[in-house]
Short mmCIF file of C-alpha atoms and ligand atoms in Angstrom, two decimals:
data_model
loop_
_atom_site.label_atom_id
_atom_site.label_comp_id
_atom_site.label_asym_id
_atom_site.label_seq_id
_atom_site.Cartn_x
_atom_site.Cartn_y
_atom_site.Cartn_z
CA MET A 1 -24.66 262.06 94.98
CA VAL A 2 -26.71 259.75 96.80
CA THR A 3 -28.18 260.17 93.57
CA MET A 4 -24.93 260.06 91.96
CA ALA A 5 -24.22 256.99 93.16
CA ALA A 6 -25.47 254.34 89.49
CA THR A 7 -26.59 246.96 87.00
CA SER A 8 -27.43 242.31 85.40
CA ILE A 9 -28.43 244.89 87.48
CA THR A 10 -26.52 247.71 86.14
CA PHE A 11 -27.40 250.77 87.81
CA GLU A 12 -26.07 253.98 86.73
CA VAL A 13 -27.30 255.97 89.59
CA VAL A 14 -24.41 257.95 90.85
CA ILE A 15 -24.99 257.78 94.54
CA ILE A 16 -27.10 254.94 95.23
CA LEU A 17 -25.86 251.91 96.78
CA TRP A 18 -27.62 248.93 97.83
CA ILE A 19 -26.25 247.70 101.04
CA ALA A 20 -27.42 244.67 102.78
CA SER A 21 -26.90 245.30 106.44
CA SER A 22 -25.43 241.88 106.74
CA LEU A 23 -22.56 243.02 104.54
CA ILE A 24 -21.67 246.03 106.59
CA LEU A 25 -19.46 244.32 109.10
CA GLY A 26 -17.57 242.69 106.32
CA THR A 27 -15.34 240.15 107.83
CA GLY A 28 -14.61 238.66 104.45
CA ALA A 29 -12.24 239.92 101.83
CA GLN A 30 -8.93 241.47 102.71
CA GLY A 31 -6.82 243.81 100.63
CA THR A 32 -3.18 243.43 99.89
CA SER A 33 -2.14 246.32 102.13
CA PRO A 34 -2.50 247.07 105.80
CA PRO A 35 -5.86 246.26 107.31
CA ALA A 36 -8.56 248.87 106.95
CA PRO A 37 -9.39 251.03 109.94
CA ASP A 38 -12.36 249.83 111.91
CA TYR A 39 -15.26 251.89 110.64
CA GLY A 40 -17.72 250.19 112.90
CA ASN A 41 -20.88 248.62 111.69
CA ASP A 42 -22.89 251.58 110.54
CA TYR A 43 -22.34 254.12 107.85
CA GLY A 44 -22.33 256.93 110.33
CA SER A 45 -19.32 255.95 112.33
CA TYR A 46 -16.85 256.64 109.60
CA ALA A 47 -13.52 257.98 110.79
CA PRO A 48 -12.97 261.73 110.31
CA LEU A 49 -10.83 262.82 107.39
CA SER A 50 -7.31 262.29 108.55
CA SER A 51 -5.44 264.68 106.32
CA ASN A 52 -5.94 267.41 103.80
CA SER A 53 -3.74 266.78 100.81
CA SER A 54 -5.70 269.06 98.50
CA ALA A 55 -2.97 271.68 98.72
CA ASN A 56 -0.74 269.29 96.79
CA LEU A 57 -3.08 269.14 93.82
CA PHE A 58 -3.20 271.74 91.08
CA GLU A 59 -4.76 272.14 87.68
CA GLU A 60 -1.48 272.44 85.81
CA PHE A 61 -0.08 269.22 87.22
CA TYR A 62 0.30 267.54 83.81
CA ASP A 63 1.05 270.64 81.77
CA TYR A 64 4.65 269.55 81.16
CA SER A 65 4.51 265.82 81.76
CA CYS A 66 1.41 265.13 79.65
CA PRO A 67 0.13 268.34 78.06
CA ASN A 68 -2.54 266.61 76.02
CA ALA A 69 -4.03 264.68 78.91
CA THR A 70 -7.12 266.82 79.49
CA THR A 71 -7.85 267.07 75.78
CA ILE A 72 -7.53 263.33 75.29
CA VAL A 73 -9.96 262.71 78.14
CA LYS A 74 -12.41 265.26 76.80
CA ASP A 75 -12.32 263.92 73.24
CA MET A 76 -12.78 260.33 74.33
CA VAL A 77 -15.66 261.12 76.68
CA THR A 78 -17.28 263.05 73.81
CA THR A 79 -17.05 259.94 71.62
CA PHE A 80 -18.38 257.62 74.32
CA LEU A 81 -21.36 259.82 75.10
CA ALA A 82 -22.18 260.27 71.42
CA GLU A 83 -22.47 256.48 71.21
CA ASP A 84 -24.35 256.10 74.48
CA PRO A 85 -25.62 259.21 76.30
CA SER A 86 -26.71 257.11 79.27
CA LEU A 87 -23.04 256.63 80.15
CA ALA A 88 -22.89 260.16 81.55
CA GLY A 89 -24.58 259.07 84.77
CA SER A 90 -22.36 255.99 85.03
CA LEU A 91 -19.17 257.99 84.58
CA GLN A 92 -20.18 260.61 87.08
CA ARG A 93 -21.08 257.91 89.56
CA LEU A 94 -17.70 256.16 89.22
CA HIS A 95 -15.94 259.18 90.66
CA PHE A 96 -18.41 259.40 93.55
CA HIS A 97 -18.12 255.73 94.35
CA ASP A 98 -14.36 256.00 94.17
CA CYS A 99 -14.04 259.01 96.46
CA TRP A 100 -16.54 257.76 99.03
CA VAL A 101 -14.59 254.60 99.72
CA ASN A 102 -11.15 255.27 101.19
CA GLY A 103 -10.76 258.43 99.14
CA CYS A 104 -10.36 259.38 95.47
CA ASP A 105 -7.63 256.86 94.67
CA GLY A 106 -8.94 254.92 91.68
CA SER A 107 -9.64 251.88 93.86
CA ILE A 108 -13.11 251.47 92.37
CA LEU A 109 -11.39 250.37 89.14
CA LEU A 110 -9.27 247.57 90.60
CA ALA A 111 -10.26 244.05 89.69
CA SER A 112 -10.73 241.37 92.32
CA THR A 113 -7.92 238.89 92.70
CA SER A 114 -7.76 235.41 94.14
CA SER A 115 -6.94 236.96 97.48
CA PHE A 116 -9.45 239.79 97.70
CA SER A 117 -12.85 240.86 96.50
CA ALA A 118 -12.57 244.45 95.18
CA GLU A 119 -14.84 247.43 95.77
CA ARG A 120 -16.43 247.14 92.37
CA ASP A 121 -17.67 243.64 93.23
CA GLY A 122 -19.53 244.87 96.29
CA LEU A 123 -23.32 244.79 96.10
CA SER A 124 -23.31 248.60 96.16
CA ASN A 125 -21.44 248.58 92.84
CA PHE A 126 -23.61 245.92 91.28
CA LYS A 127 -23.26 245.96 87.49
CA ILE A 128 -21.13 249.08 87.59
CA ARG A 129 -20.49 250.57 84.15
CA GLY A 130 -17.74 252.71 82.66
CA ILE A 131 -14.65 250.70 83.60
CA VAL A 132 -14.09 249.64 79.98
CA GLU A 133 -14.23 253.25 78.86
CA ILE A 134 -11.78 254.34 81.56
CA ASP A 135 -9.42 251.58 80.36
CA GLU A 136 -9.56 252.96 76.83
CA ILE A 137 -8.76 256.45 78.03
CA LYS A 138 -5.91 255.16 80.15
CA ALA A 139 -4.48 253.23 77.17
CA ALA A 140 -4.51 256.38 75.06
CA LEU A 141 -2.73 258.30 77.83
CA GLU A 142 -0.15 255.55 78.34
CA ASP A 143 0.53 255.76 74.64
CA GLN A 144 1.48 259.45 74.90
CA CYS A 145 2.96 259.62 78.38
CA PRO A 146 3.55 256.29 80.07
CA LEU A 147 3.08 256.05 83.85
CA VAL A 148 2.24 259.74 84.25
CA VAL A 149 -1.53 260.23 84.56
CA SER A 150 -3.17 258.49 87.50
CA CYS A 151 -6.43 256.57 87.24
CA ALA A 152 -7.83 258.63 90.10
CA ASP A 153 -7.23 261.82 88.10
CA ILE A 154 -8.81 260.25 85.02
CA LEU A 155 -11.97 259.57 87.05
CA ALA A 156 -12.05 263.16 88.29
CA LEU A 157 -11.64 264.58 84.78
CA VAL A 158 -14.16 262.17 83.27
CA ALA A 159 -16.81 263.06 85.86
CA ARG A 160 -16.40 266.75 85.05
CA GLU A 161 -16.59 266.16 81.29
CA ALA A 162 -19.60 263.85 81.56
CA THR A 163 -21.49 266.34 83.72
CA TYR A 164 -20.69 269.25 81.46
CA MET A 165 -21.56 267.38 78.28
CA ALA A 166 -24.91 266.39 79.80
CA GLY A 167 -25.69 270.09 80.18
CA GLY A 168 -24.40 270.53 83.71
CA PRO A 169 -21.91 272.95 85.23
CA TRP A 170 -18.20 273.19 84.59
CA TRP A 171 -15.56 273.16 87.28
CA ASN A 172 -11.80 273.19 87.28
CA VAL A 173 -10.21 269.92 88.31
CA SER A 174 -7.10 269.99 90.45
CA LEU A 175 -4.77 267.15 89.52
CA GLY A 176 -1.95 265.11 90.96
CA ARG A 177 -3.90 262.36 92.74
CA ARG A 178 -2.08 259.07 93.09
CA ASP A 179 -3.60 255.62 92.79
CA GLY A 180 -4.28 253.47 95.83
CA LEU A 181 -3.19 249.91 96.44
CA VAL A 182 -6.21 248.61 98.32
CA SER A 183 -9.75 247.82 97.25
CA ARG A 184 -12.28 245.86 99.26
CA ALA A 185 -15.89 245.04 98.48
CA THR A 186 -16.70 245.25 102.16
CA ASP A 187 -15.42 248.84 102.31
CA ALA A 188 -17.68 249.81 99.41
CA ASP A 189 -20.72 248.27 101.04
CA SER A 190 -20.02 249.82 104.41
CA ASN A 191 -19.30 253.34 103.13
CA LEU A 192 -21.73 253.98 100.32
CA PRO A 193 -25.26 255.15 101.11
CA THR A 194 -28.12 252.85 100.21
CA PRO A 195 -31.32 253.51 98.26
CA VAL A 196 -33.37 252.76 101.34
CA SER A 197 -31.46 254.96 103.77
CA ASN A 198 -33.56 257.54 105.58
CA TRP A 199 -32.72 261.23 105.95
CA THR A 200 -30.88 260.76 109.22
CA GLU A 201 -28.79 257.87 107.97
CA LEU A 202 -27.91 259.75 104.80
CA ALA A 203 -27.03 262.93 106.65
CA VAL A 204 -24.79 260.98 109.03
CA ASN A 205 -23.13 259.25 106.09
CA PHE A 206 -22.41 262.52 104.30
CA ALA A 207 -21.25 264.24 107.48
CA GLY A 208 -18.77 261.40 107.90
CA LYS A 209 -17.22 262.48 104.62
CA GLY A 210 -17.21 266.15 105.60
CA PHE A 211 -20.39 267.24 103.82
CA THR A 212 -23.26 269.32 105.16
CA ALA A 213 -26.88 268.29 104.74
CA ARG A 214 -27.27 271.06 102.19
CA GLU A 215 -24.34 269.73 100.17
CA MET A 216 -25.90 266.27 100.38
CA VAL A 217 -29.14 267.43 98.80
CA ILE A 218 -27.13 269.23 96.13
CA LEU A 219 -24.95 266.20 95.39
CA ASN A 220 -28.06 264.03 95.26
CA GLY A 221 -28.99 266.30 92.35
CA ALA A 222 -26.57 264.17 90.33
CA HIS A 223 -29.64 261.98 89.90
CA THR A 224 -30.78 264.45 87.29
CA ILE A 225 -28.98 262.06 84.96
CA GLY A 226 -28.60 258.31 85.05
CA ARG A 227 -30.76 255.28 85.57
CA ALA A 228 -31.64 253.06 88.47
CA HIS A 229 -32.02 249.33 88.44
CA CYS A 230 -35.33 247.97 89.58
CA MET A 231 -33.43 246.27 92.37
CA THR A 232 -32.98 249.67 93.95
CA VAL A 233 -36.48 250.91 93.15
CA THR A 234 -38.73 248.03 94.24
CA PRO A 235 -38.17 248.23 97.99
CA GLN A 236 -40.19 251.45 98.17
CA LEU A 237 -42.88 249.98 95.87
CA TYR A 238 -43.51 246.63 97.52
CA ASN A 239 -41.66 246.51 100.80
CA TYR A 240 -41.44 250.01 102.21
CA THR A 241 -39.52 249.94 105.50
CA GLY A 242 -39.67 246.17 105.39
CA ILE A 243 -43.46 245.95 105.45
CA ASP A 244 -44.95 243.52 102.93
CA ASP A 245 -46.92 245.11 100.10
CA MET A 246 -46.43 248.57 101.48
CA THR A 247 -45.72 251.45 99.07
CA ASN A 248 -43.85 254.57 100.18
CA PRO A 249 -46.68 256.98 101.11
CA ALA A 250 -44.50 259.90 99.94
CA LEU A 251 -44.68 258.60 96.35
CA ASN A 252 -47.02 260.27 93.89
CA VAL A 253 -49.75 257.67 93.39
CA THR A 254 -49.80 257.96 89.60
CA PHE A 255 -46.04 257.79 89.48
CA ALA A 256 -45.99 254.79 91.82
CA ASP A 257 -48.27 252.95 89.36
CA GLU A 258 -45.92 253.78 86.50
CA LEU A 259 -42.93 252.55 88.46
CA LYS A 260 -44.76 249.32 89.31
CA GLN A 261 -45.33 248.68 85.61
CA LYS A 262 -41.67 249.25 84.83
CA CYS A 263 -40.46 247.34 87.87
CA PRO A 264 -42.81 244.47 88.62
CA LYS A 265 -42.31 242.64 91.89
CA GLY A 266 -39.13 240.59 91.81
CA ASN A 267 -37.66 242.43 88.84
CA THR A 268 -34.07 243.50 89.46
CA LEU A 269 -32.44 244.02 86.09
CA ASP A 270 -34.63 246.51 84.25
CA THR A 271 -33.78 250.15 84.55
CA VAL A 272 -35.72 253.33 85.14
CA SER A 273 -34.66 256.85 84.29
CA MET A 274 -33.80 258.83 87.40
CA ASP A 275 -35.84 261.87 86.37
CA SER A 276 -38.13 263.04 83.60
CA THR A 277 -35.25 264.38 81.47
CA LYS A 278 -33.03 261.33 81.66
CA ASN A 279 -29.68 262.31 80.14
CA GLN A 280 -30.06 266.04 80.59
CA PHE A 281 -28.44 267.67 83.59
CA ASP A 282 -31.06 270.18 84.81
CA GLU A 283 -33.34 271.12 87.72
CA LEU A 284 -36.11 268.72 86.67
CA PHE A 285 -34.99 266.12 89.18
CA TYR A 286 -35.96 268.50 91.98
CA GLN A 287 -39.22 269.48 90.29
CA ASP A 288 -40.10 265.81 90.04
CA LEU A 289 -39.38 265.35 93.74
CA LEU A 290 -41.76 268.15 94.63
CA GLU A 291 -44.48 266.16 92.83
CA GLY A 292 -43.59 263.05 94.78
CA LYS A 293 -41.77 261.52 91.84
CA GLY A 294 -38.67 260.03 93.38
CA VAL A 295 -37.35 256.87 91.77
CA LEU A 296 -35.45 255.96 94.90
CA GLN A 297 -36.72 256.07 98.43
CA SER A 298 -33.52 257.95 99.35
CA ASP A 299 -34.40 260.64 96.80
CA LEU A 300 -37.76 261.32 98.42
CA GLU A 301 -36.01 261.39 101.80
CA MET A 302 -34.42 264.63 100.65
CA MET A 303 -37.78 266.25 101.42
CA ASN A 304 -38.26 264.53 104.73
CA ASP A 305 -36.55 267.35 106.60
CA PRO A 306 -37.26 271.09 106.64
CA LEU A 307 -33.80 272.03 105.37
CA GLY A 308 -33.90 269.32 102.73
CA LEU A 309 -37.30 270.51 101.50
CA GLN A 310 -36.02 274.04 101.33
CA VAL A 311 -32.95 273.06 99.26
CA VAL A 312 -35.09 270.92 96.94
CA THR A 313 -37.54 273.79 96.46
CA GLU A 314 -34.80 276.32 95.76
CA SER A 315 -32.92 274.00 93.42
CA SER A 316 -36.07 273.18 91.43
CA GLN A 317 -36.15 276.70 90.06
CA ALA A 318 -34.40 277.53 86.81
CA GLY A 319 -31.58 279.97 87.46
CA SER A 320 -31.07 278.82 91.05
CA THR A 321 -27.63 278.33 92.55
CA PHE A 322 -27.89 274.56 92.02
CA PHE A 323 -25.27 274.40 89.25
CA ASP A 324 -22.75 276.51 91.17
CA GLU A 325 -23.30 274.59 94.37
CA PHE A 326 -23.06 271.28 92.57
CA ALA A 327 -19.76 272.26 90.98
CA ALA A 328 -18.38 273.37 94.35
CA ALA A 329 -19.51 270.12 95.98
CA MET A 330 -17.87 268.07 93.22
CA VAL A 331 -14.59 269.91 93.70
CA LYS A 332 -14.80 269.17 97.40
CA MET A 333 -15.67 265.54 96.78
CA GLY A 334 -12.68 265.17 94.47
CA MET A 335 -10.40 266.05 97.39
CA ILE A 336 -11.57 263.38 99.80
CA GLU A 337 -8.56 261.65 101.29
CA VAL A 338 -6.49 261.92 98.14
CA LEU A 339 -3.04 260.43 97.88
CA SER A 340 -0.37 262.76 96.49
CA GLY A 341 3.38 263.22 96.31
CA ALA A 342 5.06 259.87 96.81
CA GLN A 343 1.97 258.13 98.21
CA GLY A 344 0.48 255.24 96.30
CA GLU A 345 1.52 254.91 92.67
CA VAL A 346 0.50 255.78 89.14
CA ARG A 347 -0.97 252.61 87.78
CA ARG A 348 -0.04 251.36 84.33
CA HIS A 349 -3.42 249.71 83.92
CA CYS A 350 -6.35 250.98 85.97
CA GLN A 351 -7.60 247.52 86.85
CA TYR A 352 -4.32 246.26 88.28
CA ILE A 353 -1.76 247.36 90.80
CA ASN A 354 1.68 247.70 89.19
CA GLN A 355 3.84 244.59 89.51
C1 NAG B 1 -7.73 271.90 102.56
O1 NAG B 1 -6.77 272.64 101.82
C2 NAG B 1 -7.34 273.57 100.92
C3 NAG B 1 -6.23 274.16 100.08
O2 NAG B 1 -5.17 274.60 100.88
C4 NAG B 1 -8.12 274.61 101.71
O3 NAG B 1 -8.71 275.53 100.83
C5 NAG B 1 -9.21 273.91 102.50
O4 NAG B 1 -9.87 274.86 103.31
C6 NAG B 1 -8.61 272.82 103.39
N1 NAG B 1 -9.69 272.08 103.98
C7 NAG B 1 -9.68 271.72 105.26
C8 NAG B 1 -10.84 270.93 105.72
O5 NAG B 1 -8.76 271.99 106.01
C1 NAG B 2 -0.17 266.52 71.73
O1 NAG B 2 -0.98 266.40 70.59
C2 NAG B 2 -0.39 267.00 69.44
C3 NAG B 2 -1.37 266.96 68.30
O2 NAG B 2 -2.60 266.46 68.67
C4 NAG B 2 0.87 266.28 69.07
O3 NAG B 2 1.45 266.89 67.94
C5 NAG B 2 1.82 266.34 70.24
O4 NAG B 2 2.96 265.57 69.96
C6 NAG B 2 1.16 265.85 71.51
N1 NAG B 2 2.04 266.11 72.62
C7 NAG B 2 2.60 265.14 73.32
C8 NAG B 2 3.51 265.57 74.44
O5 NAG B 2 2.42 263.97 73.12
C1 NAG B 3 -11.32 277.79 85.91
O1 NAG B 3 -10.02 278.34 85.83
C2 NAG B 3 -9.93 279.41 84.90
C3 NAG B 3 -8.47 279.80 84.75
O2 NAG B 3 -7.88 279.91 86.00
C4 NAG B 3 -10.80 280.56 85.37
O3 NAG B 3 -10.74 281.61 84.45
C5 NAG B 3 -12.24 280.06 85.47
O4 NAG B 3 -13.07 281.08 86.00
C6 NAG B 3 -12.33 278.83 86.36
N1 NAG B 3 -13.67 278.27 86.24
C7 NAG B 3 -14.40 278.01 87.30
C8 NAG B 3 -15.78 277.48 87.02
O5 NAG B 3 -13.99 278.16 88.43
C1 NAG B 4 -33.77 256.15 110.33
O1 NAG B 4 -33.05 254.95 110.45
C2 NAG B 4 -32.47 254.77 111.73
C3 NAG B 4 -31.55 253.57 111.68
O2 NAG B 4 -32.13 252.52 110.98
C4 NAG B 4 -33.57 254.63 112.77
O3 NAG B 4 -33.00 254.45 114.05
C5 NAG B 4 -34.40 255.89 112.75
O4 NAG B 4 -35.50 255.75 113.60
C6 NAG B 4 -34.90 256.18 111.33
N1 NAG B 4 -35.50 257.49 111.32
C7 NAG B 4 -36.74 257.69 110.96
C8 NAG B 4 -37.22 259.09 111.03
O5 NAG B 4 -37.44 256.78 110.57
C1 NAG B 5 -38.90 243.16 103.07
O1 NAG B 5 -38.02 243.77 104.01
C2 NAG B 5 -37.72 242.93 105.12
C3 NAG B 5 -36.90 243.76 106.09
O2 NAG B 5 -35.84 244.39 105.44
C4 NAG B 5 -36.99 241.69 104.63
O3 NAG B 5 -36.71 240.84 105.72
C5 NAG B 5 -37.85 240.97 103.61
O4 NAG B 5 -37.14 239.88 103.06
C6 NAG B 5 -38.27 241.90 102.50
N1 NAG B 5 -39.21 241.24 101.62
C7 NAG B 5 -39.06 241.20 100.31
C8 NAG B 5 -40.13 240.52 99.52
O5 NAG B 5 -38.07 241.67 99.76
C1 NAG B 6 -48.73 263.37 90.64
O1 NAG B 6 -48.38 263.22 89.29
C2 NAG B 6 -49.40 263.68 88.41
C3 NAG B 6 -49.06 263.22 87.00
O2 NAG B 6 -47.81 263.68 86.61
C4 NAG B 6 -49.51 265.17 88.57
O3 NAG B 6 -50.49 265.69 87.70
C5 NAG B 6 -49.88 265.50 90.00
O4 NAG B 6 -49.88 266.88 90.21
C6 NAG B 6 -48.90 264.85 90.98
N1 NAG B 6 -49.44 264.94 92.32
C7 NAG B 6 -48.87 265.71 93.24
C8 NAG B 6 -49.47 265.64 94.59
O5 NAG B 6 -47.89 266.42 93.03
#
């Protein structure tokens, strides 16, 4: 999902976030609810998961209260992707970026207000896409069953549908998440991994959310679909590890030249396909990596460790366990710090807390 992570600069890379280290401390915007816990000033020092509410979620949650919910989501995602297949990466990434920042609570969708700057306006969510589509789905659901289906659940269902429709695996989605009341840009920028993070930083980040290094490499496989903005690509082309005019030596030389043509120095807004089969969910992302073709520095970092290299090599083979492992990791991700029962609320409109 580092890959998952997805804009002027719209980037649709599911996992990738661009974090300026100066933003990490985030003394700025405040949410409307209690102050956030102190996560410290690096991505690794994230607090351990405080509770496990996954037992309160189940697939049949809306069977009586909104029996058509799953079908409505599926049909609408089908329509959106028929119009624009590149949305698959964006929609998958929304769920990742939601879950990674104070749990899967739909807070990625909240709009900034005069009193706080929301997650989606953090640099790591620059030019985020898919919020309009989620609004349309929510409106259709409100039409049938008002105030029943949470925005957090919509994101979880949409990510599954988008992945599956792009050719990826299927997984069952447990439901019953509630929507959160807090959203802060600073939390997004301090929690999400960045495109220039190294293996150690990424592994620490994922461990902080309860994921093994192996699961990290698998989730990064989300980058088999989606696009990256040049803003996230150019550091490894022209300023590798902060050194002027240095190119990442791990990059395939031919591929580096291609990337430089697509992303000239200073270009931020153009986009590059994350792998050689852009909107198709397959093992090609890993095959590309083995040839040194990693659009993001953080992608190539997946091979900068013996275990990482092993998982990349295994996953590059057709018929590997990549799809099954990806599905399992997505299920796990969808359970991060969820709100359930009477916690939070079910929003009427995904961009606004209920009045
Ligand atoms: C969370 O709860 C689920 C369902 O009861 C269980 O399968 C899982 O092992 C639990 N996870 C942790 C980390 O306790
Ligand atoms: C579900 O959809 C069917 C037809 O698409 C419709 O007849 C039915 O009323 C819907 N159910 C609810 C609870 O809205
Ligand atoms: C999803 O749930 C159905 C019904 O319980 C089950 O038959 C199916 O195997 C599950 N699919 C996956 C991928 O777990
Ligand atoms: C990874 O980044 C961390 C923090 O910036 C740094 O301390 C460490 O030396 C880096 N690791 C490698 C192998 O470059
Ligand atoms: C290159 O990276 C260094 C260190 O992160 C930064 O100070 C500098 O501004 C960067 N240069 C360019 C051209 O982006
Ligand atoms: C670099 O990419 C070229 C062109 O796709 C390919 O032929 C070559 O094998 C790659 N080099 C390495 C070291 O994988």
